[in-house]
């Protein structure tokens, strides 16, 4: 079993395709490419979708969301984002649905959230914050990584890839609120 991370797929979302200048002639082409680039994932693998799964405002968008869900391989987990309406959690057979999740792969620990966090559980001990939400605007800071499709050629990434990217990022301007703070045991 392997884990894969992605975010901001926005299946069937033509305004997002155009706004972020995604390199596809149509949403159908965009959706097909993202599904094809996830084809290596097996039924025993976990695909963690860190929010903004699909355009869900219309009946057509809802149908597209369900079709994309069915076409994607693996056990799918949703970390809710700002464009994931309540009905989406029950409309598809997600393996799990969370607002934030702490994932331990046995090799890495990651805090999964749609939004980039200023600080998180395990920030001092190497836990990585994987996020989406900001699309092309920010790749992350040391210890954090944007796993959104706009940053990763419209494909899911492994925790190993996320870790390498997170550790190569520049230090955050506030050092994740830990520089100069007393140790927790001193509180």
PDB file of C-alpha atoms in Angstrom:
ATOM      1  CA  UNK A   1       0.000   0.000   0.000  1.00  0.00           C
ATOM      2  CA  UNK A   2       1.236   3.463  -0.938  1.00  0.00           C
ATOM      3  CA  UNK A   3      -0.010   6.969  -0.213  1.00  0.00           C
ATOM      4  CA  UNK A   4      -0.467   9.749  -2.768  1.00  0.00           C
ATOM      5  CA  UNK A   5      -1.291  13.416  -2.190  1.00  0.00           C
ATOM      6  CA  UNK A   6      -2.985  15.972  -4.406  1.00  0.00           C
ATOM      7  CA  UNK A   7      -5.083  19.129  -4.096  1.00  0.00           C
ATOM      8  CA  UNK A   8      -7.046  21.662  -6.100  1.00  0.00           C
ATOM      9  CA  UNK A   9      -8.054  19.329  -8.917  1.00  0.00           C
ATOM     10  CA  UNK A  10     -11.217  21.368  -9.577  1.00  0.00           C
ATOM     11  CA  UNK A  11     -12.641  18.724 -11.898  1.00  0.00           C
ATOM     12  CA  UNK A  12     -15.106  20.237 -14.418  1.00  0.00           C
ATOM     13  CA  UNK A  13     -14.215  23.762 -13.286  1.00  0.00           C
ATOM     14  CA  UNK A  14     -13.695  25.826 -16.436  1.00  0.00           C
ATOM     15  CA  UNK A  15     -13.290  29.184 -14.633  1.00  0.00           C
ATOM     16  CA  UNK A  16     -10.367  27.725 -12.638  1.00  0.00           C
ATOM     17  CA  UNK A  17      -8.877  26.196 -15.816  1.00  0.00           C
ATOM     18  CA  UNK A  18      -8.927  29.609 -17.496  1.00  0.00           C
ATOM     19  CA  UNK A  19      -7.976  31.759 -14.464  1.00  0.00           C
ATOM     20  CA  UNK A  20      -4.865  29.711 -13.671  1.00  0.00           C
ATOM     21  CA  UNK A  21      -4.060  29.232 -17.380  1.00  0.00           C
ATOM     22  CA  UNK A  22      -4.025  25.474 -17.052  1.00  0.00           C
ATOM     23  CA  UNK A  23      -2.503  24.057 -20.260  1.00  0.00           C
ATOM     24  CA  UNK A  24      -5.578  22.226 -21.519  1.00  0.00           C
ATOM     25  CA  UNK A  25      -7.962  23.214 -24.335  1.00  0.00           C
ATOM     26  CA  UNK A  26     -11.044  22.228 -22.303  1.00  0.00           C
ATOM     27  CA  UNK A  27     -12.133  21.011 -18.891  1.00  0.00           C
ATOM     28  CA  UNK A  28     -12.764  17.574 -20.410  1.00  0.00           C
ATOM     29  CA  UNK A  29      -9.117  17.445 -21.529  1.00  0.00           C
ATOM     30  CA  UNK A  30      -7.950  18.704 -18.122  1.00  0.00           C
ATOM     31  CA  UNK A  31     -10.026  16.122 -16.273  1.00  0.00           C
ATOM     32  CA  UNK A  32      -8.867  13.290 -18.555  1.00  0.00           C
ATOM     33  CA  UNK A  33      -5.216  14.282 -18.098  1.00  0.00           C
ATOM     34  CA  UNK A  34      -5.458  14.357 -14.303  1.00  0.00           C
ATOM     35  CA  UNK A  35      -7.189  10.970 -14.246  1.00  0.00           C
ATOM     36  CA  UNK A  36      -4.580   9.506 -16.640  1.00  0.00           C
ATOM     37  CA  UNK A  37      -1.718  10.886 -14.511  1.00  0.00           C
ATOM     38  CA  UNK A  38      -3.144   9.050 -11.493  1.00  0.00           C
ATOM     39  CA  UNK A  39      -3.534   5.734 -13.344  1.00  0.00           C
ATOM     40  CA  UNK A  40      -0.486   4.166 -11.646  1.00  0.00           C
ATOM     41  CA  UNK A  41      -2.308   4.249  -8.296  1.00  0.00           C
ATOM     42  CA  UNK A  42      -3.680   0.828  -7.372  1.00  0.00           C
ATOM     43  CA  UNK A  43      -6.825  -0.194  -5.534  1.00  0.00           C
ATOM     44  CA  UNK A  44      -4.717  -0.842  -2.420  1.00  0.00           C
ATOM     45  CA  UNK A  45      -3.262   2.679  -2.420  1.00  0.00           C
ATOM     46  CA  UNK A  46      -4.614   5.726  -0.595  1.00  0.00           C
ATOM     47  CA  UNK A  47      -5.197   8.929  -2.557  1.00  0.00           C
ATOM     48  CA  UNK A  48      -5.463  11.942  -0.246  1.00  0.00           C
ATOM     49  CA  UNK A  49      -7.263  14.843  -1.946  1.00  0.00           C
ATOM     50  CA  UNK A  50      -6.502  18.013   0.014  1.00  0.00           C
ATOM     51  CA  UNK A  51      -9.551  19.973  -1.010  1.00  0.00           C
ATOM     52  CA  UNK A  52     -11.242  21.657  -3.944  1.00  0.00           C
ATOM     53  CA  UNK A  53     -12.045  18.392  -5.664  1.00  0.00           C
ATOM     54  CA  UNK A  54     -14.550  19.573  -8.293  1.00  0.00           C
ATOM     55  CA  UNK A  55     -16.861  22.328  -9.457  1.00  0.00           C
ATOM     56  CA  UNK A  56     -20.010  21.405  -7.594  1.00  0.00           C
ATOM     57  CA  UNK A  57     -22.302  24.424  -7.887  1.00  0.00           C
ATOM     58  CA  UNK A  58     -24.557  23.009 -10.631  1.00  0.00           C
ATOM     59  CA  UNK A  59     -26.165  19.655 -11.374  1.00  0.00           C
ATOM     60  CA  UNK A  60     -23.657  19.191 -14.197  1.00  0.00           C
ATOM     61  CA  UNK A  61     -20.829  19.956 -11.772  1.00  0.00           C
ATOM     62  CA  UNK A  62     -22.184  17.454  -9.285  1.00  0.00           C
ATOM     63  CA  UNK A  63     -22.397  14.787 -11.976  1.00  0.00           C
ATOM     64  CA  UNK A  64     -18.827  15.594 -13.053  1.00  0.00           C
ATOM     65  CA  UNK A  65     -17.624  15.338  -9.451  1.00  0.00           C
ATOM     66  CA  UNK A  66     -19.151  11.887  -9.097  1.00  0.00           C
ATOM     67  CA  UNK A  67     -17.762  10.797 -12.490  1.00  0.00           C
ATOM     68  CA  UNK A  68     -14.253  11.989 -11.588  1.00  0.00           C
ATOM     69  CA  UNK A  69     -14.473  10.245  -8.230  1.00  0.00           C
ATOM     70  CA  UNK A  70     -15.419   6.973  -9.947  1.00  0.00           C
ATOM     71  CA  UNK A  71     -12.646   7.308 -12.540  1.00  0.00           C
ATOM     72  CA  UNK A  72      -9.856   7.921 -10.026  1.00  0.00           C
ATOM     73  CA  UNK A  73      -8.099   4.815  -8.702  1.00  0.00           C
ATOM     74  CA  UNK A  74      -7.359   3.913  -5.102  1.00  0.00           C
ATOM     75  CA  UNK A  75      -9.062   4.526  -1.779  1.00  0.00           C
ATOM     76  CA  UNK A  76      -9.944   8.194  -1.853  1.00  0.00           C
ATOM     77  CA  UNK A  77      -9.825  10.429   1.228  1.00  0.00           C
ATOM     78  CA  UNK A  78     -11.119  13.999   1.214  1.00  0.00           C
ATOM     79  CA  UNK A  79      -9.563  16.782   3.250  1.00  0.00           C
ATOM     80  CA  UNK A  80     -12.258  19.412   2.823  1.00  0.00           C
ATOM     81  CA  UNK A  81     -11.437  22.683   1.105  1.00  0.00           C
ATOM     82  CA  UNK A  82     -13.353  25.894   0.615  1.00  0.00           C
ATOM     83  CA  UNK A  83     -14.930  24.592  -2.624  1.00  0.00           C
ATOM     84  CA  UNK A  84     -16.071  21.233  -1.215  1.00  0.00           C
ATOM     85  CA  UNK A  85     -19.746  21.563  -0.243  1.00  0.00           C
ATOM     86  CA  UNK A  86     -21.260  19.437   2.499  1.00  0.00           C
ATOM     87  CA  UNK A  87     -23.153  17.218   0.045  1.00  0.00           C
ATOM     88  CA  UNK A  88     -19.861  16.064  -1.546  1.00  0.00           C
ATOM     89  CA  UNK A  89     -18.849  14.195   1.606  1.00  0.00           C
ATOM     90  CA  UNK A  90     -21.914  11.966   1.385  1.00  0.00           C
ATOM     91  CA  UNK A  91     -22.405  11.846  -2.411  1.00  0.00           C
ATOM     92  CA  UNK A  92     -19.273   9.771  -3.029  1.00  0.00           C
ATOM     93  CA  UNK A  93     -18.033   6.733  -1.094  1.00  0.00           C
ATOM     94  CA  UNK A  94     -14.933   8.397   0.396  1.00  0.00           C
ATOM     95  CA  UNK A  95     -12.749   6.178   2.568  1.00  0.00           C
ATOM     96  CA  UNK A  96     -12.666   9.117   5.002  1.00  0.00           C
ATOM     97  CA  UNK A  97     -13.481  12.830   5.167  1.00  0.00           C
ATOM     98  CA  UNK A  98     -11.606  15.312   7.377  1.00  0.00           C
ATOM     99  CA  UNK A  99     -10.895  19.000   7.791  1.00  0.00           C
ATOM    100  CA  UNK A 100      -7.331  18.229   8.919  1.00  0.00           C
ATOM    101  CA  UNK A 101      -5.618  14.862   9.228  1.00  0.00           C
ATOM    102  CA  UNK A 102      -2.323  13.680  10.719  1.00  0.00           C
ATOM    103  CA  UNK A 103      -0.940  10.941   8.469  1.00  0.00           C
ATOM    104  CA  UNK A 104       1.835   8.600   9.587  1.00  0.00           C
ATOM    105  CA  UNK A 105       3.138   6.589   6.627  1.00  0.00           C
ATOM    106  CA  UNK A 106       5.645   4.683   8.732  1.00  0.00           C
ATOM    107  CA  UNK A 107       8.419   6.761   7.182  1.00  0.00           C
ATOM    108  CA  UNK A 108       7.008  10.292   7.333  1.00  0.00           C
ATOM    109  CA  UNK A 109       4.528  12.192   9.418  1.00  0.00           C
ATOM    110  CA  UNK A 110       2.415  14.744   7.589  1.00  0.00           C
ATOM    111  CA  UNK A 111      -0.313  17.145   8.642  1.00  0.00           C
ATOM    112  CA  UNK A 112      -2.766  17.307   5.743  1.00  0.00           C
ATOM    113  CA  UNK A 113      -4.901  20.420   5.427  1.00  0.00           C
ATOM    114  CA  UNK A 114      -6.373  22.259   2.462  1.00  0.00           C
ATOM    115  CA  UNK A 115      -4.859  25.490   3.767  1.00  0.00           C
ATOM    116  CA  UNK A 116      -1.173  26.231   4.446  1.00  0.00           C
ATOM    117  CA  UNK A 117      -0.653  26.372   8.203  1.00  0.00           C
ATOM    118  CA  UNK A 118       1.463  28.816  10.190  1.00  0.00           C
ATOM    119  CA  UNK A 119       2.320  26.098  12.698  1.00  0.00           C
ATOM    120  CA  UNK A 120       1.208  22.480  13.220  1.00  0.00           C
ATOM    121  CA  UNK A 121       1.624  19.454  15.453  1.00  0.00           C
ATOM    122  CA  UNK A 122       5.153  18.097  15.066  1.00  0.00           C
ATOM    123  CA  UNK A 123       6.603  21.188  13.363  1.00  0.00           C
ATOM    124  CA  UNK A 124       9.709  20.910  15.581  1.00  0.00           C
ATOM    125  CA  UNK A 125      10.178  17.198  14.990  1.00  0.00           C
ATOM    126  CA  UNK A 126      10.070  17.026  11.199  1.00  0.00           C
ATOM    127  CA  UNK A 127       6.359  16.600  10.559  1.00  0.00           C
ATOM    128  CA  UNK A 128       5.513  18.097   7.164  1.00  0.00           C
ATOM    129  CA  UNK A 129       2.480  20.274   6.422  1.00  0.00           C
ATOM    130  CA  UNK A 130       1.053  19.296   3.020  1.00  0.00           C
ATOM    131  CA  UNK A 131      -1.516  21.749   1.679  1.00  0.00           C
ATOM    132  CA  UNK A 132      -3.245  23.161  -1.395  1.00  0.00           C
ATOM    133  CA  UNK A 133      -5.561  26.178  -1.744  1.00  0.00           C
ATOM    134  CA  UNK A 134      -3.045  28.684  -3.138  1.00  0.00           C
ATOM    135  CA  UNK A 135      -2.656  27.031  -6.575  1.00  0.00           C
ATOM    136  CA  UNK A 136       0.259  28.679  -8.407  1.00  0.00           C
ATOM    137  CA  UNK A 137       0.864  31.429  -5.866  1.00  0.00           C
ATOM    138  CA  UNK A 138       3.138  29.707  -3.324  1.00  0.00           C
ATOM    139  CA  UNK A 139       5.072  26.423  -3.243  1.00  0.00           C
ATOM    140  CA  UNK A 140       5.608  26.482   0.533  1.00  0.00           C
ATOM    141  CA  UNK A 141       8.263  27.148   3.150  1.00  0.00           C
ATOM    142  CA  UNK A 142      10.698  24.798   4.881  1.00  0.00           C
ATOM    143  CA  UNK A 143       8.682  21.940   6.329  1.00  0.00           C
ATOM    144  CA  UNK A 144       5.663  22.695   4.137  1.00  0.00           C
ATOM    145  CA  UNK A 145       4.724  21.810   0.588  1.00  0.00           C
ATOM    146  CA  UNK A 146       1.929  22.739  -1.782  1.00  0.00           C
ATOM    147  CA  UNK A 147       0.742  19.421  -3.247  1.00  0.00           C
ATOM    148  CA  UNK A 148      -1.752  21.099  -5.573  1.00  0.00           C
ATOM    149  CA  UNK A 149      -1.930  19.908  -9.161  1.00  0.00           C
ATOM    150  CA  UNK A 150      -0.839  23.330 -10.446  1.00  0.00           C
ATOM    151  CA  UNK A 151       2.546  22.773  -8.759  1.00  0.00           C
ATOM    152  CA  UNK A 152       3.058  19.134  -9.774  1.00  0.00           C
ATOM    153  CA  UNK A 153       2.198  18.810 -13.473  1.00  0.00           C
ATOM    154  CA  UNK A 154      -1.394  17.826 -12.645  1.00  0.00           C
ATOM    155  CA  UNK A 155      -0.452  14.577 -10.912  1.00  0.00           C
ATOM    156  CA  UNK A 156      -0.509  13.188  -7.375  1.00  0.00           C
ATOM    157  CA  UNK A 157       2.772  13.119  -5.447  1.00  0.00           C
ATOM    158  CA  UNK A 158       4.181  10.612  -3.002  1.00  0.00           C
ATOM    159  CA  UNK A 159       5.022  11.508   0.598  1.00  0.00           C
ATOM    160  CA  UNK A 160       8.702  11.041  -0.359  1.00  0.00           C
ATOM    161  CA  UNK A 161       8.376  13.670  -3.104  1.00  0.00           C
ATOM    162  CA  UNK A 162       6.525  15.961  -0.710  1.00  0.00           C
ATOM    163  CA  UNK A 163       9.251  15.552   1.916  1.00  0.00           C
ATOM    164  CA  UNK A 164      12.090  16.321  -0.515  1.00  0.00           C
ATOM    165  CA  UNK A 165      10.267  19.431  -1.729  1.00  0.00           C
ATOM    166  CA  UNK A 166       9.354  20.572   1.802  1.00  0.00           C
ATOM    167  CA  UNK A 167      12.925  20.258   3.037  1.00  0.00           C
ATOM    168  CA  UNK A 168      14.265  22.228   0.064  1.00  0.00           C
ATOM    169  CA  UNK A 169      11.975  25.220   0.638  1.00  0.00           C
ATOM    170  CA  UNK A 170      13.306  28.485   2.090  1.00  0.00           C
ATOM    171  CA  UNK A 171      12.821  29.129   5.795  1.00  0.00           C
ATOM    172  CA  UNK A 172       9.479  30.744   6.583  1.00  0.00           C
ATOM    173  CA  UNK A 173       9.602  34.420   7.557  1.00  0.00           C
ATOM    174  CA  UNK A 174       8.320  33.643  11.059  1.00  0.00           C
ATOM    175  CA  UNK A 175      10.058  30.265  11.399  1.00  0.00           C
ATOM    176  CA  UNK A 176       6.742  28.607  12.136  1.00  0.00           C
ATOM    177  CA  UNK A 177       6.424  30.545  15.390  1.00  0.00           C
ATOM    178  CA  UNK A 178       9.057  28.418  17.120  1.00  0.00           C
ATOM    179  CA  UNK A 179      12.194  30.591  17.054  1.00  0.00           C
ATOM    180  CA  UNK A 180      12.584  32.392  20.343  1.00  0.00           C
ATOM    181  CA  UNK A 181       9.665  30.586  21.994  1.00  0.00           C
ATOM    182  CA  UNK A 182      10.080  28.734  25.253  1.00  0.00           C
ATOM    183  CA  UNK A 183       9.962  24.985  24.943  1.00  0.00           C
ATOM    184  CA  UNK A 184       6.538  23.496  25.564  1.00  0.00           C
ATOM    185  CA  UNK A 185       7.756  21.913  28.782  1.00  0.00           C
ATOM    186  CA  UNK A 186       8.519  25.441  30.082  1.00  0.00           C
ATOM    187  CA  UNK A 187       4.932  26.651  29.640  1.00  0.00           C
TER     188      UNK A 187
END
